[in-house]
Amino acid sequence: MGNWEENVRKVVPYVPGEQPKRANIIKLNTNENPYPPAPGVEEVLRQYQASELRKYPDASATDLVNAIAENYGVQASEVFVGVGSDDVIAMSYLTFFNGKDPILFPDITYSFYDVWAEEFRVPYVTIPLDQDFHAVLSDYDRPCGGIIIPNPNAPTGITEGRAFYEELVKRHPNQVVIIDEAYIDFGGESMLPLIHTYDNLLVVQTFSKSRSLAGSRIGFAIGNEKLIKYLMDVKYSFNSYTMDSVTIQLGRAAMEDKAYFKECVGKIIDTREWTKQELKRLGFVFGDSKTNFIFAKHPNLDAAEVFQELREEGIFVRYFPKERIKDYLRITIGRREEMETLIASLEKKVQAKSC
Ligand code: PMP
């Protein structure tokens, strides 16, 4: 036996939420949108000619980039698209996080951040959130190679408000600061209006949540032209054709239907607020989520047990067996009926514990 394993890049991979094989699951575990994508998306699928697939896709995804640029009132040269924001963020690590100082991100956050850092050999330090899961600005006042932070944060659902993130960007002019706005459309204040004020600000968003296209894998970054050009250079040095021809058109159709987007996001926000009231009534404790999920704990319930019991009942939520958050469940906002079923089940569990 040789020792070729010495040269293997060994990583502990990110663990995605479970995609159940059974039908009739109430799926509240991966922050998907419970509504279908815009009607124009289905139309693109129906009209698509298989013969088109002979050709390579448009490497610069022009139709999609233009639709995004038009929607946000920026130049096409300020938009970078990738295969989900996971791809966009991975490319951003490769492009911008090459310094010797560690990059910074919160201790409780998207659990892919440390995985990419390990994979790309980027040194990092995690900055603890306070006991209410808020980020503390002054804790980021230290030499660093860059910052990545979600607005609002995941899995907590909490946003710190635009002034906080702006200050972070302002205090680190020599580093790229990535604001991951995967959930911004559900009530946060985007940093997009500031991309011309700060040349070190990169805002990343996704079609996976508010635009119901998790299965198509579309993410994008918006920032000044220079940042985007550097990102493109790295992407074209990695794989030119990451996004397929069909997806480019699906994304364009989704972005163009502004009314449908507003309607779906509005319904999810209403259901979230209803769910908050119900969870509160049952004694759950949680921060003020501005996302399509709620991160909640209950003083009398064991989160790991509830997670398992719900799973057996066909209700999937997310549980992270990690220090500081092991008492919490992350519950995606589904349709109102789905949330009613969840609340009824939780109510029984709470009652059983108080008897
Ligand atoms: N950022 C955050 C904070 C997320 O929760 C997710 C979803 N898992 C992503 C990025 C990646 O989303 P996607 O690759 O589907 O765009």
mmCIF file of N, CA, C and O in Angstrom, residues 104 125-130 134-143 147 164 168 171-172:
data_model
loop_
_atom_site.group_PDB
_atom_site.id
_atom_site.type_symbol
_atom_site.label_atom_id
_atom_site.label_comp_id
_atom_site.label_asym_id
_atom_site.label_seq_id
_atom_site.Cartn_x
_atom_site.Cartn_y
_atom_site.Cartn_z
ATOM 1 N N LEU A 104 -12.742 37.169 9.443
ATOM 2 C CA LEU A 104 -13.619 37.154 10.616
ATOM 3 C C LEU A 104 -15.055 36.856 10.220
ATOM 4 O O LEU A 104 -15.532 37.324 9.175
ATOM 5 N N VAL A 125 -10.945 33.590 12.299
ATOM 6 C CA VAL A 125 -11.258 33.702 13.725
ATOM 7 C C VAL A 125 -12.753 33.951 13.801
ATOM 8 O O VAL A 125 -13.291 34.758 13.028
ATOM 9 N N THR A 126 -13.440 33.266 14.702
ATOM 10 C CA THR A 126 -14.872 33.531 14.849
ATOM 11 C C THR A 126 -15.072 34.523 15.990
ATOM 12 O O THR A 126 -14.400 34.460 17.021
ATOM 13 N N ILE A 127 -16.001 35.448 15.770
ATOM 14 C CA ILE A 127 -16.265 36.510 16.746
ATOM 15 C C ILE A 127 -17.593 36.173 17.439
ATOM 16 O O ILE A 127 -18.637 36.124 16.772
ATOM 17 N N PRO A 128 -17.549 35.926 18.769
ATOM 18 C CA PRO A 128 -18.778 35.499 19.449
ATOM 19 C C PRO A 128 -19.906 36.539 19.389
ATOM 20 O O PRO A 128 -19.664 37.729 19.579
ATOM 21 N N LEU A 129 -21.105 36.076 19.122
ATOM 22 C CA LEU A 129 -22.286 36.931 19.262
ATOM 23 C C LEU A 129 -22.524 37.113 20.752
ATOM 24 O O LEU A 129 -22.086 36.278 21.563
ATOM 25 N N ASP A 130 -23.252 38.164 21.153
ATOM 26 C CA ASP A 130 -23.533 38.322 22.582
ATOM 27 C C ASP A 130 -24.603 37.303 23.002
ATOM 28 O O ASP A 130 -25.054 36.498 22.182
ATOM 29 N N HIS A 134 -26.674 38.892 19.257
ATOM 30 C CA HIS A 134 -26.385 40.084 18.460
ATOM 31 C C HIS A 134 -24.872 40.184 18.253
ATOM 32 O O HIS A 134 -24.082 39.805 19.125
ATOM 33 N N ALA A 135 -24.480 40.723 17.091
ATOM 34 C CA ALA A 135 -23.062 40.945 16.811
ATOM 35 C C ALA A 135 -22.627 42.233 17.501
ATOM 36 O O ALA A 135 -23.411 43.176 17.615
ATOM 37 N N VAL A 136 -21.369 42.241 17.969
ATOM 38 C CA VAL A 136 -20.849 43.408 18.685
ATOM 39 C C VAL A 136 -19.786 44.061 17.791
ATOM 40 O O VAL A 136 -18.752 43.458 17.485
ATOM 41 N N LEU A 137 -20.083 45.275 17.364
ATOM 42 C CA LEU A 137 -19.252 45.954 16.362
ATOM 43 C C LEU A 137 -17.778 46.042 16.762
ATOM 44 O O LEU A 137 -16.889 45.697 15.977
ATOM 45 N N SER A 138 -17.521 46.478 18.002
ATOM 46 C CA SER A 138 -16.126 46.721 18.408
ATOM 47 C C SER A 138 -15.304 45.429 18.425
ATOM 48 O O SER A 138 -14.075 45.469 18.326
ATOM 49 N N ASP A 139 -15.970 44.283 18.526
ATOM 50 C CA ASP A 139 -15.232 43.014 18.519
ATOM 51 C C ASP A 139 -14.569 42.738 17.162
ATOM 52 O O ASP A 139 -13.695 41.879 17.050
ATOM 53 N N TYR A 140 -15.018 43.475 16.148
ATOM 54 C CA TYR A 140 -14.435 43.288 14.808
ATOM 55 C C TYR A 140 -13.272 44.257 14.566
ATOM 56 O O TYR A 140 -12.664 44.238 13.507
ATOM 57 N N ASP A 141 -12.998 45.122 15.569
ATOM 58 C CA ASP A 141 -11.900 46.083 15.439
ATOM 59 C C ASP A 141 -10.576 45.383 15.704
ATOM 60 O O ASP A 141 -10.005 45.505 16.797
ATOM 61 N N ARG A 142 -10.088 44.672 14.739
ATOM 62 C CA ARG A 142 -8.808 43.977 14.882
ATOM 63 C C ARG A 142 -8.265 43.706 13.474
ATOM 64 O O ARG A 142 -9.039 43.676 12.515
ATOM 65 N N PRO A 143 -6.961 43.527 13.374
ATOM 66 C CA PRO A 143 -6.416 43.266 12.037
ATOM 67 C C PRO A 143 -7.048 41.996 11.460
ATOM 68 O O PRO A 143 -7.241 41.013 12.186
ATOM 69 N N ILE A 147 -13.902 40.090 5.973
ATOM 70 C CA ILE A 147 -15.030 39.764 6.862
ATOM 71 C C ILE A 147 -16.154 39.187 6.000
ATOM 72 O O ILE A 147 -16.379 39.655 4.881
ATOM 73 N N PHE A 164 -25.092 49.260 11.279
ATOM 74 C CA PHE A 164 -24.087 48.338 11.821
ATOM 75 C C PHE A 164 -23.170 47.818 10.705
ATOM 76 O O PHE A 164 -21.947 47.890 10.806
ATOM 77 N N LEU A 168 -19.122 48.496 9.778
ATOM 78 C CA LEU A 168 -18.165 47.390 9.608
ATOM 79 C C LEU A 168 -17.362 47.578 8.314
ATOM 80 O O LEU A 168 -16.131 47.424 8.288
ATOM 81 N N ARG A 171 -15.024 50.643 8.640
ATOM 82 C CA ARG A 171 -13.858 50.455 9.518
ATOM 83 C C ARG A 171 -12.799 49.530 8.931
ATOM 84 O O ARG A 171 -11.745 49.345 9.529
ATOM 85 N N HIS A 172 -13.118 48.891 7.800
ATOM 86 C CA HIS A 172 -12.161 47.946 7.199
ATOM 87 C C HIS A 172 -11.929 48.256 5.723
ATOM 88 O O HIS A 172 -12.143 47.392 4.869
#
